[in-house]
XYZ file of C-alpha atoms in Angstrom:
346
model
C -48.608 64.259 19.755
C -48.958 60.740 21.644
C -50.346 59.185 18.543
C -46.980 60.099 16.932
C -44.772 59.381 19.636
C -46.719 55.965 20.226
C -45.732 55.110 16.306
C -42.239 56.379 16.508
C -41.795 54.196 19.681
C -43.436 51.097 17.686
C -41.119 51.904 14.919
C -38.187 51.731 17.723
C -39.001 48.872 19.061
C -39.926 46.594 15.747
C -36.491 47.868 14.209
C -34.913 46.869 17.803
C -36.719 43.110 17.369
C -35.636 42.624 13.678
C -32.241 43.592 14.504
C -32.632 41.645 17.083
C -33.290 38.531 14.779
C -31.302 39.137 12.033
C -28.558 39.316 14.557
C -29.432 36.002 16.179
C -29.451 34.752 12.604
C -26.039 35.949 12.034
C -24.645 34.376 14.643
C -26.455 31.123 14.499
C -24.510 31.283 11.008
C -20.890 31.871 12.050
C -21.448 28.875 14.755
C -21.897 26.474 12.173
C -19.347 27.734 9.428
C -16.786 26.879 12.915
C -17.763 23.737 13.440
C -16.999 22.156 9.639
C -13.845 23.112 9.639
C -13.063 21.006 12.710
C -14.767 17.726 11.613
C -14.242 17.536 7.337
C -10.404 18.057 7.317
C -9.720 15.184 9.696
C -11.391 12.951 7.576
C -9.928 13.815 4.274
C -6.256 13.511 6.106
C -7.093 9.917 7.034
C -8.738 9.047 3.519
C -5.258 10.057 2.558
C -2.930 8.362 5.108
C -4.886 5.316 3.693
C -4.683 5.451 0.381
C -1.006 6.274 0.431
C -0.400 3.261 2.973
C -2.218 1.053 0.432
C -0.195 2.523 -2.910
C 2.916 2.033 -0.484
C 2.262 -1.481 0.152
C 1.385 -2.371 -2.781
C 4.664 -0.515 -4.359
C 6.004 -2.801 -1.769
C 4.808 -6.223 -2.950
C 6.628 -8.512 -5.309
C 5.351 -11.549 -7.182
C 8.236 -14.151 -8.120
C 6.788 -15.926 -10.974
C 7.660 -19.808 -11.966
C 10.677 -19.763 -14.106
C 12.218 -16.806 -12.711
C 14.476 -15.170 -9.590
C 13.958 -11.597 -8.610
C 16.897 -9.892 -7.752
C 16.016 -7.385 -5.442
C 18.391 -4.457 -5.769
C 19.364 -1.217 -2.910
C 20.144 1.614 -4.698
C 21.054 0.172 -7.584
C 23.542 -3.098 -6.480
C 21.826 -6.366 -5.980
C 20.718 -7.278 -2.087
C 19.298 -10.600 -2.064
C 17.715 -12.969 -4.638
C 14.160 -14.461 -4.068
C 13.615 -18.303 -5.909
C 10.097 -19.495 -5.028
C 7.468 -18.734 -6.734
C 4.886 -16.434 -4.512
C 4.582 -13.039 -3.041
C 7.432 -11.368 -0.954
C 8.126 -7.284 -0.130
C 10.615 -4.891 -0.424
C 11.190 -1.220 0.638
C 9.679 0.911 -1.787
C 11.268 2.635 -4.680
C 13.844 4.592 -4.800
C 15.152 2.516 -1.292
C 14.750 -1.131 -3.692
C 14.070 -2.374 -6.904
C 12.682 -5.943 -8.263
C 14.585 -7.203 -11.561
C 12.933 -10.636 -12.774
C 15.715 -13.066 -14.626
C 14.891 -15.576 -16.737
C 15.753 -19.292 -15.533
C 14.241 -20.882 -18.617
C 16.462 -23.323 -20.862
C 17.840 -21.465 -23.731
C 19.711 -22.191 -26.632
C 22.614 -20.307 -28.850
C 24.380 -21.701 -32.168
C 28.331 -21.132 -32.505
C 26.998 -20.333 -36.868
C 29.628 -21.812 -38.804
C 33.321 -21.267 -37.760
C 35.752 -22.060 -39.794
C 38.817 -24.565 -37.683
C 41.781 -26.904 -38.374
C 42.334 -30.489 -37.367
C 45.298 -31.739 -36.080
C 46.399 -33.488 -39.670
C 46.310 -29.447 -41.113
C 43.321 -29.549 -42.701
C 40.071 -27.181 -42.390
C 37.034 -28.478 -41.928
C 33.222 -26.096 -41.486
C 31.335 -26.593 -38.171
C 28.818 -25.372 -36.365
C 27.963 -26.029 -32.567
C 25.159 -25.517 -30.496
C 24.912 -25.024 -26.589
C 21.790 -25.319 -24.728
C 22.027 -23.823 -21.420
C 20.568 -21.369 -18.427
C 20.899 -19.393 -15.402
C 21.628 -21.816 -12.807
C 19.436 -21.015 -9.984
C 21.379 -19.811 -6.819
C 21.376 -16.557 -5.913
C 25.274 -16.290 -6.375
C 24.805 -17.317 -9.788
C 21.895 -15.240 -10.440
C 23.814 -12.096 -9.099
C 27.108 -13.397 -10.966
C 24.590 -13.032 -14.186
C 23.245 -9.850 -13.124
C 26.407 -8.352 -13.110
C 28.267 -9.956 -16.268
C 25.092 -9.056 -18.916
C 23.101 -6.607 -16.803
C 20.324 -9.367 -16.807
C 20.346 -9.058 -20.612
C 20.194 -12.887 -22.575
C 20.751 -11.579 -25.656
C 24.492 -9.983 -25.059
C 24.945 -13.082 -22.563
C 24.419 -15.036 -25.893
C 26.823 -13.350 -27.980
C 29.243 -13.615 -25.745
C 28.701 -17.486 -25.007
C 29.091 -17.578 -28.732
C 32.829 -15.989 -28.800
C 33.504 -18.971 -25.859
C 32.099 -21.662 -28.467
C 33.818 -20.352 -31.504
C 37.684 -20.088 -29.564
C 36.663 -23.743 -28.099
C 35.687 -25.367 -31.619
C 39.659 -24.411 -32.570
C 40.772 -26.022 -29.992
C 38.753 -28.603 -29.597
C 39.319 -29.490 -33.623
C 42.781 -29.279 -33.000
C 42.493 -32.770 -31.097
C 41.029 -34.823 -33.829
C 42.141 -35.672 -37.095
C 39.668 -35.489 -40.459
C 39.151 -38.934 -40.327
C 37.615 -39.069 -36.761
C 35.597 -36.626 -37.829
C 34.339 -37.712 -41.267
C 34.624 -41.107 -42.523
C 32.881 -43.424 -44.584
C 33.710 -46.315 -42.092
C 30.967 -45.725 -38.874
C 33.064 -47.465 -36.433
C 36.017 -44.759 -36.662
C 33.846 -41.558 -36.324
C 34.585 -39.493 -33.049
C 31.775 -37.153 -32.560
C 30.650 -38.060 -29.658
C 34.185 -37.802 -28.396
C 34.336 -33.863 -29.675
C 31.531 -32.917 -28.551
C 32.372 -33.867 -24.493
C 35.792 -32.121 -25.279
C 33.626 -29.097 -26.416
C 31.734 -29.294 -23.034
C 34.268 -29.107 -21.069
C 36.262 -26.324 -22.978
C 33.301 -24.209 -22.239
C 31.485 -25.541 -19.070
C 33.806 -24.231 -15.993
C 34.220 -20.580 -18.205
C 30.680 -19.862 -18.480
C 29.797 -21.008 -14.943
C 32.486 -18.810 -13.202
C 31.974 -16.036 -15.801
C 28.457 -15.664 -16.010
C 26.610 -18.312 -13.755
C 25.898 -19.970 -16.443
C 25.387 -23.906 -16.188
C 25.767 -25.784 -19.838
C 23.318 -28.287 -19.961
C 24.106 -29.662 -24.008
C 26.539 -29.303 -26.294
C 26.059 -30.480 -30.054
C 27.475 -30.261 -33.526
C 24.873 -29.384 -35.573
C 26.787 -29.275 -38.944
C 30.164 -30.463 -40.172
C 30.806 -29.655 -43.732
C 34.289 -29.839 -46.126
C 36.252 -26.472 -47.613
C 36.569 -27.588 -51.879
C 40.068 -27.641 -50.466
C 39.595 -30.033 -48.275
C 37.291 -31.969 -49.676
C 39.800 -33.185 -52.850
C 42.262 -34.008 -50.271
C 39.521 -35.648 -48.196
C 38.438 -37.272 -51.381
C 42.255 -38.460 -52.435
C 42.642 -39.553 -48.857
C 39.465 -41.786 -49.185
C 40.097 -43.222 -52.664
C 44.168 -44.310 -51.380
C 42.611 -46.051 -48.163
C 40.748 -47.625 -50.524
C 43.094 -49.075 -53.146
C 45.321 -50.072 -50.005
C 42.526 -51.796 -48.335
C 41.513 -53.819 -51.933
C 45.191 -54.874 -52.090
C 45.228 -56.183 -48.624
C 42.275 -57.729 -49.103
C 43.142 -58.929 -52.569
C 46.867 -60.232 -50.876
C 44.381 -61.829 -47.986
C 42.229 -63.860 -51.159
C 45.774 -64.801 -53.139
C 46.912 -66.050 -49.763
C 44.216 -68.063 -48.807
C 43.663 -69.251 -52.389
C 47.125 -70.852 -52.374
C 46.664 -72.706 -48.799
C 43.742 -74.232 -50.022
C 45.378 -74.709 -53.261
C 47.728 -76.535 -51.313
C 45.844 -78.603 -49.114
C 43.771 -79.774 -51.933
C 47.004 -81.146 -53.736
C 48.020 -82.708 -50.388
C 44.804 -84.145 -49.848
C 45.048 -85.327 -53.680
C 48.416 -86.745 -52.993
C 47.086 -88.209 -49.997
C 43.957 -90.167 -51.502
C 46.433 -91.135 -55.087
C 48.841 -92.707 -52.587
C 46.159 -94.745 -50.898
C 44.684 -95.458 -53.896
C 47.908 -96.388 -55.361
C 48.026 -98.896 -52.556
C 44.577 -100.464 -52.533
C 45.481 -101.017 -56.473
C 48.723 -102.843 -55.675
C 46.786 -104.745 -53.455
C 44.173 -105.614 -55.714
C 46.225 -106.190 -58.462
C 48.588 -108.596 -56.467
C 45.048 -110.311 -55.035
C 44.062 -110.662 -59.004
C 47.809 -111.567 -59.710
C 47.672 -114.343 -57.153
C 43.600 -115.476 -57.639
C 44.971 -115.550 -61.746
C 47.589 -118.123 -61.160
C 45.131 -119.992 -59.009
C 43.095 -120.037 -61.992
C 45.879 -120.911 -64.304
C 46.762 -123.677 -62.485
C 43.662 -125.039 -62.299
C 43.342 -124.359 -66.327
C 46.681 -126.299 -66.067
C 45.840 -129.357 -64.180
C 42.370 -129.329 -66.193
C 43.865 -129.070 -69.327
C 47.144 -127.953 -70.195
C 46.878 -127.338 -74.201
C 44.157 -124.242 -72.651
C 46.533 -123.088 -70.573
C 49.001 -122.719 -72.857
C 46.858 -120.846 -74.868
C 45.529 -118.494 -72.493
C 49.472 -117.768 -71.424
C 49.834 -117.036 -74.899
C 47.546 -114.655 -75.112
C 48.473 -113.072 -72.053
C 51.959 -112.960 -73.845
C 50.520 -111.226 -76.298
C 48.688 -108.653 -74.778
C 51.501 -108.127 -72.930
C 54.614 -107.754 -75.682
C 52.739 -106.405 -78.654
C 51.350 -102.525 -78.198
C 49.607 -99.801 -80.727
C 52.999 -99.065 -82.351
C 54.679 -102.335 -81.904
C 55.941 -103.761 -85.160
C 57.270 -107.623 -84.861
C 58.333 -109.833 -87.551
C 58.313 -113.332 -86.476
C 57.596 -116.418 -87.141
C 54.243 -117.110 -87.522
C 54.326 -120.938 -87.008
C 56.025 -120.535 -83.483
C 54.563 -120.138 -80.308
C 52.825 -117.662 -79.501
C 52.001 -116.563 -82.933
C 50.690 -120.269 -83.755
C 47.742 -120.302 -82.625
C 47.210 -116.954 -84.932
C 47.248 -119.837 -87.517
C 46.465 -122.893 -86.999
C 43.287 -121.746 -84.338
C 42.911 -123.163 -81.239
C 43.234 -126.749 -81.155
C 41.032 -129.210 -81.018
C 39.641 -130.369 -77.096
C 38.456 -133.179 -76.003
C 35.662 -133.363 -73.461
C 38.018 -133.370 -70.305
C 39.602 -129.884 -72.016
C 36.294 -128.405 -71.654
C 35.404 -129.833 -68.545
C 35.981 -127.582 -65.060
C 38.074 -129.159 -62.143
């Protein structure tokens, strides 16, 4: 009986020990399933706060790039404009919004319009206009609001401007400012700055819009136009060849003119320098002749007869006379016979 009760007692106590244990184990358990609840929940919470402070400012940063503004917009309606290039913030979406707009130089062509001059006739043209944003922030906004930042509709409607200021701009001019085959009359330049300034103020006020070039990049005729053009060219012509031709007849008669006045002018003087040459001869003959005389007078009378001669009887002169008179006589009988003193000079 104390053999059994000894066991039983063993039994007691070993089933007292292990429950003993296995509830020291249990609780040793419970301890530490409280403590990781306190220390692995803060932890993720700040992971968290972090990462969404980091996606927050970086939602928050802007980069303004080099050509561009960024409008920054609050709740839809544009707040302020940002023009250097760099990094800047905002409030996060949905408080603001960053809209980039394009600052860069662009270009739009009018395509061909067909206009009137001021001498009613029609003439093809197309213009060009090279312009952009200009960058202030109340142009920038007054772009932002016109096109809703969109270059595309902001070039069609610059377009419409060029096309209703190429009619009246053409209006101004006649054809032949605008096409002619003479350089010096040719007005482009002129309709092009008229252009400018038909559109300039508009777009700038409408649209914030500052025109930088204006051009015409073609200028064609209508068949229409282009006889009339053509007529027009051929009747400025003929006019101009009978001025001109009016000009040569002119000038051909004044020197026509002065030569036979300068003719006049060297026959008179010559006509005088003869006279006095021949009254020089006239008075260096008698010299002569009176010397023939005083040498020998029979000579002289035969020279003077000769001289009488020459003198009375022409190419068509007929004479019947006698031929044994003077001056005829010495026809026949010769000239007579000299002595030595005849011969000899004074």
């Amino acid at each position: 009986m104390s053999l059994f009760h000894s066991h039983d007692h063993h039994d007691h106590s070993g089933h007292d020990h292990s429950g003993h244990g296995h509830g020291g184990h249990h609780h040793g358990h419970h301890h530490g399933e409280a403590s990781g609840p306190a220390v692995f929940p803060w932890r993720r919470a700040a992971l968290a706060a972090v990462l969404i402070a980091f996606a927050v400012a970086a939602a928050s940063l802007v980069q303004v790039r080099s050509g561009e503004a960024t409008v920054i917009t609050r709740f839809g309606n544009p707040a302020r404009v940002l023009l250097d290039p760099g990094l800047s913030w905002r409030w996060p979406a949905p408080f603001e919004a960053a809209i980039p707009v394009d600052l860069r130089l662009r270009t739009t062509s009018s395509g061909l319009q067909d206009v009137g001059t001021r001498d009613g006739l029609r003439i093809i043209v197309q213009a060009y206009v090279a312009w952009q944003v200009q960058g202030d922030p109340d142009n920038v906004k007054r772009f932002m609001r016109a096109v809703q930042n969109q270059p595309d509709e902001a070039a069609r409607q610059i377009r419409t401007f060029v096309g209703s200021a190429l009619e009246t701009t053409a209006a101004s001019f006649d054809l032949s400012s605008l096409i002619n085959t003479d350089a010096n009359q040719v007005r482009i330049a002129d309709f092009e700055n008229q252009l400018r300034q038909q559109i300039d103020k508009q777009l700038l006020t409408t649209y914030g819009v500052r025109v930088l070039q204006v051009g015409v990049e073609r200028l064609t005729l209508p068949s229409v136009t282009l006889n009339a053009t053509v007529d027009r060219m051929r009747a400025e012509r003929e006019t101009i060849a009978t001025e001109r031709t009016a000009i040569g007849k002119r000038e051909a008669a004044q020197i026509r003119s002065a030569a036979e006045r300068d003719a006049r002018i060297v026959e008179a003087d010559a006509t005088v320098k003869a006279a006095d040459i021949e009254a020089q001869s006239r008075v260096e003959a008698a010299q002569i002749y009176g010397r023939a005389y005083a040498g020998s007078p029979q000579l002289y009378n035969l020279l003077r007869s000769l001289d009488t001669l020459g003198t009375v009887v022409g190419p068509s002169t007929k004479l019947i006379l006698r031929t044994d008179a003077a001056p005829f006589r010495v026809l026949v009988d010769g000239p007579p016979t000299l002595d030595g003193k005849a011969g000899t000079q004074p």
